[in-house]
CSV table of N, CA and C in Angstrom, one decimal:
chain,number,residue,atom,x,y,z
A,1,MET,N,206.6,83.9,82.8
A,1,MET,CA,206.4,84.7,83.1
A,1,MET,C,207.5,85.2,83.0
A,2,SER,N,207.1,86.8,82.0
A,2,SER,CA,208.9,87.9,82.2
A,2,SER,C,210.2,88.4,83.4
A,3,LEU,N,211.2,88.4,83.1
A,3,LEU,CA,211.9,89.0,84.3
A,3,LEU,C,211.4,90.1,84.8
A,4,GLU,N,210.8,90.8,83.9
A,4,GLU,CA,210.3,91.7,84.9
A,4,GLU,C,208.9,91.9,85.7
A,5,GLU,N,208.0,90.8,85.6
A,5,GLU,CA,207.2,90.8,86.4
A,5,GLU,C,207.5,89.7,87.7
A,6,ALA,N,208.7,89.1,87.6
A,6,ALA,CA,208.9,88.5,88.4
A,6,ALA,C,209.9,89.4,89.2
A,7,PHE,N,210.9,90.2,88.5
A,7,PHE,CA,211.1,91.7,89.7
A,7,PHE,C,209.9,92.5,90.3
A,8,ARG,N,208.8,92.6,89.6
A,8,ARG,CA,207.7,93.0,90.3
A,8,ARG,C,207.4,92.6,91.0
A,9,VAL,N,207.2,91.0,91.4
A,9,VAL,CA,206.6,90.0,92.2
A,9,VAL,C,207.5,90.4,93.6
A,10,TYR,N,209.2,90.1,92.9
A,10,TYR,CA,209.6,90.4,94.9
A,10,TYR,C,209.7,91.8,95.2
A,11,THR,N,209.6,92.4,94.5
A,11,THR,CA,209.4,94.1,95.5
A,11,THR,C,208.5,94.3,96.0
A,12,LYS,N,206.6,93.2,95.3
A,12,LYS,CA,205.7,93.4,96.0
A,12,LYS,C,205.3,95.1,95.0
A,13,GLY,N,205.5,95.0,93.7
A,13,GLY,CA,205.2,95.5,93.5
A,13,GLY,C,205.0,97.0,93.2
A,14,ALA,N,206.5,97.3,94.0
A,14,ALA,CA,207.6,98.6,93.5
A,14,ALA,C,208.1,99.0,92.9
A,15,ALA,N,208.6,99.5,92.6
A,15,ALA,CA,209.7,99.9,91.0
A,15,ALA,C,210.4,99.9,91.1
A,16,GLU,N,210.9,99.7,92.2
A,16,GLU,CA,213.7,99.5,93.6
A,16,GLU,C,213.4,98.1,93.8
A,17,MET,N,214.5,98.2,93.8
A,17,MET,CA,214.4,96.6,94.6
A,17,MET,C,215.9,96.8,96.0
A,18,ASP,N,215.6,96.6,97.2
A,18,ASP,CA,216.6,96.8,98.2
A,18,ASP,C,217.2,95.7,97.6
A,19,GLY,N,218.9,95.9,98.2
A,19,GLY,CA,220.2,94.6,98.9
A,19,GLY,C,219.8,93.0,98.9
A,20,ARG,N,217.9,93.6,99.9
A,20,ARG,CA,217.7,92.8,100.7
A,20,ARG,C,217.5,91.6,100.0
A,21,THR,N,216.3,91.6,99.1
A,21,THR,CA,215.4,91.6,98.2
A,21,THR,C,216.3,90.9,97.1
A,22,PHE,N,216.4,91.8,97.0
A,22,PHE,CA,217.9,91.0,95.3
A,22,PHE,C,218.6,89.9,95.8
A,23,ALA,N,219.1,90.1,97.3
A,23,ALA,CA,220.0,88.7,98.0
A,23,ALA,C,218.9,87.4,97.7
A,24,LYS,N,217.9,87.3,98.3
A,24,LYS,CA,217.1,86.7,98.8
A,24,LYS,C,216.9,86.0,97.1
A,25,MET,N,216.4,87.0,96.1
A,25,MET,CA,215.5,86.7,94.6
A,25,MET,C,217.1,85.4,94.4
A,26,LEU,N,218.0,86.5,94.3
A,26,LEU,CA,219.3,85.4,93.3
A,26,LEU,C,219.4,83.5,94.1
A,27,LYS,N,218.7,83.8,95.9
A,27,LYS,CA,219.0,82.9,96.8
A,27,LYS,C,217.9,81.6,96.5
A,28,ASP,N,216.7,82.8,96.5
A,28,ASP,CA,215.4,81.3,95.5
A,28,ASP,C,215.8,81.0,94.8
A,29,CYS,N,216.1,81.7,93.6
A,29,CYS,CA,216.3,80.9,92.4
A,29,CYS,C,217.8,80.1,91.5
A,30,GLY,N,219.0,79.9,93.0
A,30,GLY,CA,219.8,79.1,93.2
A,30,GLY,C,220.8,79.3,93.1
A,31,VAL,N,221.0,80.9,92.3
A,31,VAL,CA,222.0,81.4,91.8
A,31,VAL,C,223.0,81.9,93.2
A,32,LEU,N,222.4,82.4,93.6
A,32,LEU,CA,223.2,82.4,95.0
A,32,LEU,C,224.0,80.7,95.8
A,33,SER,N,225.3,80.5,96.3
A,33,SER,CA,224.9,79.4,96.5
A,33,SER,C,225.1,79.7,98.3
A,34,SER,N,224.4,78.5,99.1
A,34,SER,CA,224.2,78.7,100.3
A,34,SER,C,225.4,78.7,100.9
A,35,SER,N,225.4,78.8,102.4
A,35,SER,CA,226.8,78.7,103.5
A,35,SER,C,226.7,77.4,103.5
A,36,SER,N,226.8,76.7,103.5
A,36,SER,CA,227.2,74.9,103.6
A,36,SER,C,227.6,74.5,101.6
A,37,SER,N,227.4,74.7,101.4
A,37,SER,CA,228.1,73.7,99.5
A,37,SER,C,228.4,75.1,99.3
A,38,SER,N,229.8,75.1,98.9
A,38,SER,CA,231.0,75.9,98.3
A,38,SER,C,231.2,75.4,96.6
A,39,SER,N,230.2,76.1,95.8
A,39,SER,CA,230.7,76.0,94.5
A,39,SER,C,230.7,77.3,93.1
A,40,SER,N,232.4,76.6,92.6
A,40,SER,CA,232.9,78.1,91.6
A,40,SER,C,231.9,78.4,90.9
A,41,SER,N,231.4,77.8,90.5
A,41,SER,CA,230.3,78.7,89.5
A,41,SER,C,229.4,79.5,90.3
A,42,LYS,N,228.3,79.2,91.4
A,42,LYS,CA,227.9,80.3,91.6
A,42,LYS,C,228.1,81.1,92.8
A,43,LEU,N,227.7,82.2,93.3
A,43,LEU,CA,227.7,82.9,94.2
A,43,LEU,C,227.8,83.7,95.6
A,44,THR,N,228.5,84.4,95.7
A,44,THR,CA,228.2,84.3,97.2
A,44,THR,C,227.9,85.5,98.0
A,45,ALA,N,227.4,85.5,99.0
A,45,ALA,CA,226.4,86.5,99.1
A,45,ALA,C,226.9,88.0,99.3
A,46,ALA,N,228.3,88.1,99.9
A,46,ALA,CA,228.7,88.5,99.9
A,46,ALA,C,229.3,89.5,98.5
A,47,GLU,N,229.2,88.3,98.1
A,47,GLU,CA,229.7,89.0,95.8
A,47,GLU,C,228.6,89.2,95.6
A,48,ALA,N,226.9,89.2,96.1
A,48,ALA,CA,226.5,89.7,95.4
A,48,ALA,C,225.5,91.1,96.1
A,49,ASP,N,226.1,91.4,97.1
A,49,ASP,CA,226.3,92.5,97.7
A,49,ASP,C,227.2,93.8,97.4
A,50,LEU,N,228.2,92.9,97.1
A,50,LEU,CA,229.8,93.4,95.8
A,50,LEU,C,228.6,94.6,94.5
A,51,LEU,N,228.1,93.3,94.7
A,51,LEU,CA,227.0,93.3,92.4
A,51,LEU,C,226.1,94.6,93.3
A,52,PHE,N,225.6,94.6,94.0
A,52,PHE,CA,224.3,95.5,94.6
A,52,PHE,C,225.0,97.0,93.9
A,53,ALA,N,226.0,96.6,94.9
A,53,ALA,CA,226.2,98.3,95.0
A,53,ALA,C,227.0,98.2,93.9
A,54,LYS,N,227.9,98.1,93.1
A,54,LYS,CA,228.5,98.2,92.3
A,54,LYS,C,227.1,99.4,91.0
A,55,VAL,N,225.8,98.2,91.0
A,55,VAL,CA,225.4,99.1,89.9
A,55,VAL,C,224.2,100.3,91.0
A,56,LYS,N,224.2,100.2,91.8
A,56,LYS,CA,223.2,101.4,93.0
A,56,LYS,C,223.6,102.3,92.7
A,57,ASP,N,222.2,103.9,92.1
A,57,ASP,CA,223.1,105.1,92.6
A,57,ASP,C,223.7,105.1,93.5
A,58,ARG,N,224.8,106.5,94.3
A,58,ARG,CA,225.2,106.8,95.0
A,58,ARG,C,224.3,108.1,96.0
A,59,GLY,N,224.4,107.0,96.5
A,59,GLY,CA,223.9,107.0,98.2
A,59,GLY,C,221.8,107.6,98.1
A,60,SER,N,222.0,105.7,97.4
A,60,SER,CA,219.7,105.5,97.3
A,60,SER,C,221.1,104.1,97.9
A,61,LYS,N,219.4,103.8,98.6
A,61,LYS,CA,219.4,102.3,98.6
A,61,LYS,C,219.0,101.3,97.6
A,62,LYS,N,218.3,101.1,96.5
A,62,LYS,CA,217.4,100.8,95.8
A,62,LYS,C,217.9,101.0,94.2
A,63,ILE,N,217.9,100.0,93.1
A,63,ILE,CA,217.5,99.8,92.2
A,63,ILE,C,216.8,99.8,91.5
A,64,SER,N,216.4,100.1,90.6
A,64,SER,CA,215.1,99.7,89.6
A,64,SER,C,215.5,98.9,88.4
A,65,PHE,N,214.8,99.0,87.5
A,65,PHE,CA,214.9,97.8,87.0
A,65,PHE,C,215.9,97.6,86.2
A,66,GLN,N,216.4,98.3,85.3
A,66,GLN,CA,217.1,99.1,83.8
A,66,GLN,C,218.6,98.5,85.2
A,67,GLN,N,219.6,98.7,86.5
A,67,GLN,CA,219.9,99.0,87.5
A,67,GLN,C,220.2,97.4,87.5
A,68,PHE,N,218.4,96.8,87.8
A,68,PHE,CA,218.8,95.1,88.5
A,68,PHE,C,219.1,94.3,86.8
A,69,GLN,N,218.6,94.9,85.8
A,69,GLN,CA,219.9,94.4,84.5
A,69,GLN,C,220.8,94.6,84.3
A,70,GLN,N,220.9,94.9,84.9
A,70,GLN,CA,223.2,95.6,85.0
A,70,GLN,C,223.4,95.3,85.6
A,71,ALA,N,223.0,94.6,87.0
A,71,ALA,CA,223.6,93.4,87.5
A,71,ALA,C,224.0,92.5,87.6
A,72,LEU,N,221.9,91.9,86.9
A,72,LEU,CA,222.8,90.2,86.3
A,72,LEU,C,223.4,89.8,85.0
A,73,GLN,N,224.1,91.3,84.6
A,73,GLN,CA,224.9,91.2,83.3
A,73,GLN,C,226.3,91.2,84.2
A,74,LEU,N,226.5,91.8,85.6
A,74,LEU,CA,227.8,91.5,86.2
A,74,LEU,C,227.8,90.1,86.6
A,75,LEU,N,226.3,90.1,86.7
A,75,LEU,CA,226.6,88.3,87.9
A,75,LEU,C,226.9,87.0,87.1
A,76,ALA,N,226.2,87.8,85.5
A,76,ALA,CA,226.6,86.7,84.1
A,76,ALA,C,228.3,86.5,83.9
A,77,GLU,N,229.0,87.7,83.5
A,77,GLU,CA,229.7,87.8,84.1
A,77,GLU,C,231.6,87.1,84.6
A,78,LYS,N,230.2,87.0,86.0
A,78,LYS,CA,230.8,86.2,87.2
A,78,LYS,C,231.1,85.4,87.5
A,79,THR,N,230.2,84.5,87.3
A,79,THR,CA,229.2,83.8,87.7
A,79,THR,C,230.4,82.1,86.3
A,80,LYS,N,230.3,83.3,85.5
A,80,LYS,CA,230.2,82.9,83.7
A,80,LYS,C,229.6,81.7,82.9
A,81,MET,N,227.7,82.3,83.2
A,81,MET,CA,226.8,82.1,82.6
A,81,MET,C,226.6,82.9,81.2
A,82,ASP,N,225.3,82.4,80.6
A,82,ASP,CA,225.2,82.8,79.4
A,82,ASP,C,224.4,84.0,80.2
A,83,LEU,N,223.7,85.4,79.5
A,83,LEU,CA,223.3,85.9,80.9
A,83,LEU,C,221.9,85.5,80.1
A,84,GLN,N,220.5,85.2,79.1
A,84,GLN,CA,219.7,85.2,78.8
A,84,GLN,C,219.5,83.1,78.9
A,85,THR,N,220.1,82.1,79.3
A,85,THR,CA,220.2,81.6,80.6
A,85,THR,C,219.1,82.0,82.4
A,86,LEU,N,220.9,82.7,81.8
A,86,LEU,CA,220.3,83.3,83.4
A,86,LEU,C,219.1,84.6,83.8
A,87,GLN,N,219.3,84.7,82.9
A,87,GLN,CA,217.7,85.9,83.1
A,87,GLN,C,215.8,85.2,82.7
A,88,GLN,N,216.2,83.9,82.2
A,88,GLN,CA,215.3,83.0,81.8
A,88,GLN,C,215.3,82.1,83.4
A,89,LYS,N,216.4,81.8,84.2
A,89,LYS,CA,216.2,81.3,85.2
A,89,LYS,C,215.4,82.1,86.6
A,90,LEU,N,215.8,83.4,86.3
A,90,LEU,CA,215.1,84.7,87.7
A,90,LEU,C,213.6,84.4,86.9
A,91,ALA,N,212.9,84.5,85.8
A,91,ALA,CA,211.4,84.4,85.1
A,91,ALA,C,211.1,83.2,85.2
A,92,THR,N,211.5,82.5,85.4
A,92,THR,CA,210.5,81.5,86.1
A,92,THR,C,210.2,81.0,86.7
A,93,GLU,N,212.2,80.8,87.5
A,93,GLU,CA,211.8,80.3,88.9
A,93,GLU,C,211.6,81.4,90.3
A,94,GLY,N,211.3,82.5,89.9
A,94,GLY,CA,211.6,83.7,91.0
A,94,GLY,C,209.6,84.1,90.4
A,95,SER,N,208.8,83.2,89.1
A,95,SER,CA,207.3,84.1,89.1
A,95,SER,C,206.9,83.9,90.9
A,96,GLU,N,207.0,82.8,91.1
A,96,GLU,CA,206.4,82.4,92.4
A,96,GLU,C,206.4,83.1,93.5
A,97,GLY,N,207.7,84.6,93.1
A,97,GLY,CA,207.9,84.8,94.4
A,97,GLY,C,208.3,84.6,95.4
A,98,PRO,N,208.2,85.1,96.5
A,98,PRO,CA,209.8,84.5,97.3
A,98,PRO,C,209.4,82.8,99.0
A,99,ILE,N,210.7,82.8,98.9
A,99,ILE,CA,210.1,81.2,99.5
A,99,ILE,C,210.6,82.3,100.7
A,100,LEU,N,209.4,82.0,101.5
A,100,LEU,CA,209.3,82.2,103.1
A,100,LEU,C,209.3,80.5,103.4
A,101,THR,N,209.8,80.5,104.7
A,101,THR,CA,210.0,79.8,105.3
A,101,THR,C,210.0,80.1,107.3
A,102,GLY,N,209.8,78.9,108.1
A,102,GLY,CA,209.9,79.9,109.7
A,102,GLY,C,210.8,78.5,110.3
A,103,THR,N,211.1,79.1,111.0
A,103,THR,CA,211.4,77.4,112.3
A,103,THR,C,210.1,77.4,113.6
A,104,LYS,N,209.4,76.2,114.1
A,104,LYS,CA,208.5,76.1,114.4
A,104,LYS,C,210.0,76.0,115.8
A,105,ALA,N,208.8,76.5,117.4
A,105,ALA,CA,209.6,76.7,118.0
A,105,ALA,C,209.3,74.7,119.0
A,106,GLU,N,210.2,74.5,119.7
A,106,GLU,CA,210.1,73.2,119.9
A,106,GLU,C,209.6,72.9,121.6
A,107,LYS,N,209.7,72.8,122.0
A,107,LYS,CA,208.8,72.3,123.7
A,107,LYS,C,210.0,73.1,124.7
A,108,VAL,N,209.1,73.8,124.9
A,108,VAL,CA,210.5,73.6,126.5
A,108,VAL,C,209.7,72.9,127.9
A,109,ARG,N,210.9,72.6,128.3
A,109,ARG,CA,210.0,71.2,129.3
A,109,ARG,C,209.6,71.7,130.7
A,110,PHE,N,210.5,72.9,130.3
A,110,PHE,CA,209.5,73.0,132.0
A,110,PHE,C,208.6,74.6,132.5
A,111,HIS,N,208.6,74.7,130.9
A,111,HIS,CA,207.5,76.4,130.5
A,111,HIS,C,205.9,74.7,130.0
A,112,ASP,N,206.3,74.2,129.1
A,112,ASP,CA,204.9,74.2,128.9
A,112,ASP,C,204.9,72.6,129.9
A,113,ASP,N,205.3,71.9,130.2
A,113,ASP,CA,205.2,71.1,130.8
A,113,ASP,C,204.2,71.7,132.2
A,114,LYS,N,202.8,71.2,133.5
A,114,LYS,CA,202.3,71.6,134.1
A,114,LYS,C,202.7,70.6,135.1
A,115,SER,N,203.5,70.2,134.8
A,115,SER,CA,203.3,68.4,135.9
A,115,SER,C,205.0,69.1,137.0
A,116,THR,N,206.0,69.8,135.6
A,116,THR,CA,206.5,70.2,137.2
A,116,THR,C,206.4,71.5,137.2
A,117,TYR,N,205.5,72.7,137.6
A,117,TYR,CA,205.0,73.7,137.6
A,117,TYR,C,205.9,73.1,139.9
A,118,THR,N,205.3,74.4,140.0
A,118,THR,CA,205.9,74.3,141.9
A,118,THR,C,205.0,75.7,142.4
A,119,GLY,N,204.9,75.3,143.9
A,119,GLY,CA,204.4,77.0,144.6
A,119,GLY,C,202.7,76.6,144.3
A,120,VAL,N,203.3,78.3,143.5
A,120,VAL,CA,201.1,79.4,143.9
A,120,VAL,C,200.9,78.4,142.0
A,121,HIS,N,201.6,78.8,141.3
A,121,HIS,CA,201.8,77.9,140.1
A,121,HIS,C,200.9,76.3,139.8
A,122,LYS,N,201.2,75.8,141.3
A,122,LYS,CA,200.7,74.5,140.6
A,122,LYS,C,199.8,74.4,140.3
A,123,MET,N,198.8,75.6,141.1
A,123,MET,CA,197.6,74.9,141.1
A,123,MET,C,196.5,76.4,140.3
A,124,GLY,N,197.9,76.6,139.4
A,124,GLY,CA,197.0,77.5,138.6
A,124,GLY,C,196.9,79.3,138.3
A,125,GLY,N,198.2,79.2,139.5
A,125,GLY,CA,199.0,80.4,140.1
A,125,GLY,C,197.8,81.4,140.7
A,126,PRO,N,198.2,82.0,140.8
A,126,PRO,CA,197.6,83.7,141.9
A,126,PRO,C,196.3,83.4,142.0
A,127,THR,N,195.2,83.7,142.5
A,127,THR,CA,194.3,85.2,142.3
A,127,THR,C,193.4,84.9,143.4
A,128,THR,N,192.3,86.4,143.0
A,128,THR,CA,192.1,87.6,144.9
A,128,THR,C,190.9,86.8,145.0
A,129,VAL,N,190.1,85.7,143.9
A,129,VAL,CA,188.6,84.8,144.3
A,129,VAL,C,188.6,84.1,144.5
A,130,ASP,N,189.7,83.5,145.7
A,130,ASP,CA,189.4,81.9,146.6
A,130,ASP,C,189.0,81.2,147.0
A,131,ASP,N,188.4,80.5,147.8
A,131,ASP,CA,187.5,80.4,149.1
A,131,ASP,C,188.3,79.7,149.8
A,132,GLY,N,188.0,80.5,151.3
A,132,GLY,CA,188.7,80.1,152.1
A,132,GLY,C,189.5,81.3,152.4
A,133,ARG,N,189.7,82.3,151.5
A,133,ARG,CA,190.9,83.4,152.0
A,133,ARG,C,189.9,84.3,152.2
A,134,VAL,N,191.6,84.4,153.8
A,134,VAL,CA,190.4,85.8,154.8
A,134,VAL,C,190.8,86.9,154.7
A,135,GLN,N,191.5,87.5,154.1
A,135,GLN,CA,192.2,89.2,153.9
A,135,GLN,C,191.6,89.6,153.1
A,136,PHE,N,191.8,89.1,151.8
A,136,PHE,CA,191.0,89.9,150.1
A,136,PHE,C,189.6,88.6,149.5
A,137,ASN,N,188.8,88.2,150.4
A,137,ASN,CA,188.1,88.2,149.8
A,137,ASN,C,186.5,89.1,149.5
A,138,ASP,N,187.2,90.0,149.8
A,138,ASP,CA,185.8,91.0,148.5
A,138,ASP,C,186.6,92.1,148.6
A,139,LEU,N,186.6,92.3,147.3
A,139,LEU,CA,187.4,93.8,146.1
A,139,LEU,C,187.0,95.0,147.5
A,140,SER,N,186.4,95.5,148.4
A,140,SER,CA,186.9,96.6,148.9
A,140,SER,C,187.9,96.4,150.2
A,141,LYS,N,189.1,95.2,149.7
A,141,LYS,CA,189.6,95.1,150.9
A,141,LYS,C,190.9,95.0,150.7
A,142,PHE,N,190.9,95.5,148.6
A,142,PHE,CA,192.4,95.5,148.3
A,142,PHE,C,193.1,97.1,148.8
A,143,CYS,N,191.9,97.7,148.8
A,143,CYS,CA,191.9,99.3,149.1
A,143,CYS,C,191.8,99.5,150.5
A,144,ASP,N,192.5,99.2,151.2
A,144,ASP,CA,191.7,99.4,153.0
A,144,ASP,C,192.0,100.9,153.0
A,145,ARG,N,191.4,102.0,153.6
A,145,ARG,CA,191.2,103.0,153.8
A,145,ARG,C,191.3,103.8,155.2
A,146,SER,N,191.1,102.5,155.7
A,146,SER,CA,190.6,102.6,157.4
A,146,SER,C,192.0,103.7,157.9
A,147,GLU,N,192.1,104.4,158.9
A,147,GLU,CA,193.7,104.8,159.9
A,147,GLU,C,194.0,103.9,159.9
A,148,TYR,N,195.5,104.1,160.3
A,148,TYR,CA,195.8,103.2,161.2
A,148,TYR,C,196.1,103.8,162.8
A,149,ASP,N,196.2,102.5,163.9
A,149,ASP,CA,195.8,103.1,165.2
A,149,ASP,C,197.1,103.5,165.2
A,150,ILE,N,197.8,103.6,167.6
A,150,ILE,CA,198.9,104.6,167.4
A,150,ILE,C,199.5,103.7,166.7
A,151,ARG,N,200.0,102.1,167.4
A,151,ARG,CA,201.1,101.3,166.9
A,151,ARG,C,201.2,100.7,165.2
A,152,GLY,N,200.0,101.6,164.3
A,152,GLY,CA,200.8,101.5,163.0
A,152,GLY,C,199.8,100.4,162.2
A,153,VAL,N,199.0,99.5,163.3
A,153,VAL,CA,198.4,99.0,162.4
A,153,VAL,C,197.1,99.2,162.3
A,154,LYS,N,196.4,98.7,160.9
A,154,LYS,CA,195.4,98.3,160.8
A,154,LYS,C,194.4,97.6,161.5
A,155,LYS,N,193.4,98.2,162.0
A,155,LYS,CA,192.9,97.6,163.4
A,155,LYS,C,191.2,96.0,161.6
A,156,GLY,N,191.0,96.3,160.8
A,156,GLY,CA,190.5,96.0,160.3
A,156,GLY,C,190.8,94.1,159.4
A,157,ILE,N,192.6,94.4,159.4
A,157,ILE,CA,192.9,93.7,158.7
A,157,ILE,C,193.7,91.8,159.7
A,158,ILE,N,193.9,93.2,160.8
A,158,ILE,CA,193.9,91.8,162.3
A,158,ILE,C,192.2,91.6,162.3
A,159,GLU,N,191.2,92.7,162.7
A,159,GLU,CA,190.3,91.8,162.9
A,159,GLU,C,189.7,90.6,161.7
A,160,ASN,N,190.3,90.5,160.2
A,160,ASN,CA,189.7,89.5,159.5
A,160,ASN,C,190.8,88.5,159.4
A,161,LYS,N,192.4,88.2,159.9
A,161,LYS,CA,192.9,87.7,160.1
A,161,LYS,C,192.4,86.3,160.8
A,162,THR,N,192.2,86.8,162.6
A,162,THR,CA,192.2,86.9,163.2
A,162,THR,C,190.3,85.9,163.4
A,163,GLY,N,189.1,86.7,163.7
A,163,GLY,CA,188.0,87.2,163.6
A,163,GLY,C,188.3,87.4,165.5
A,164,ASP,N,188.9,88.0,165.3
A,164,ASP,CA,188.3,88.7,166.7
A,164,ASP,C,188.9,90.5,166.6
A,165,SER,N,188.6,91.4,167.3
A,165,SER,CA,188.5,93.0,167.2
A,165,SER,C,189.7,93.3,168.8
A,166,LYS,N,190.9,93.4,167.7
A,166,LYS,CA,192.1,94.3,169.5
A,166,LYS,C,191.2,95.8,170.1
């Protein structure tokens, strides 16, 4: 695979590459050093950003393939690598595209372990269709539009709770 094809794979077919994708390509191909290893022949993320800013046009956020090649020349000078070796490395290792990784969420004790649930949620959570509930066992009781009595109490609710009318 050629360098231009690897460029197109990383940009998903677009003609220009942004700084994040440039740094991602260098990191995936082993040119950019990770934060834990500090080698003099490898480039840091800050240096890659500076190289990208040096070759891009003023006011733009992306570089073309020709500007990408200029950045590789500057990169080869900076890391003291041969330009052909660098281009070959990016072409072969960048042919598969970006390496995407994700993190798997760990279990949270009080959220995932249902034996630690308390209160209403211990029995499966609140519901409006429980057997034995007197007040809201019918959907029409949710929006009781009956009049209040002189004391400001609804008659229907007291009758439903106690079973007798006042």
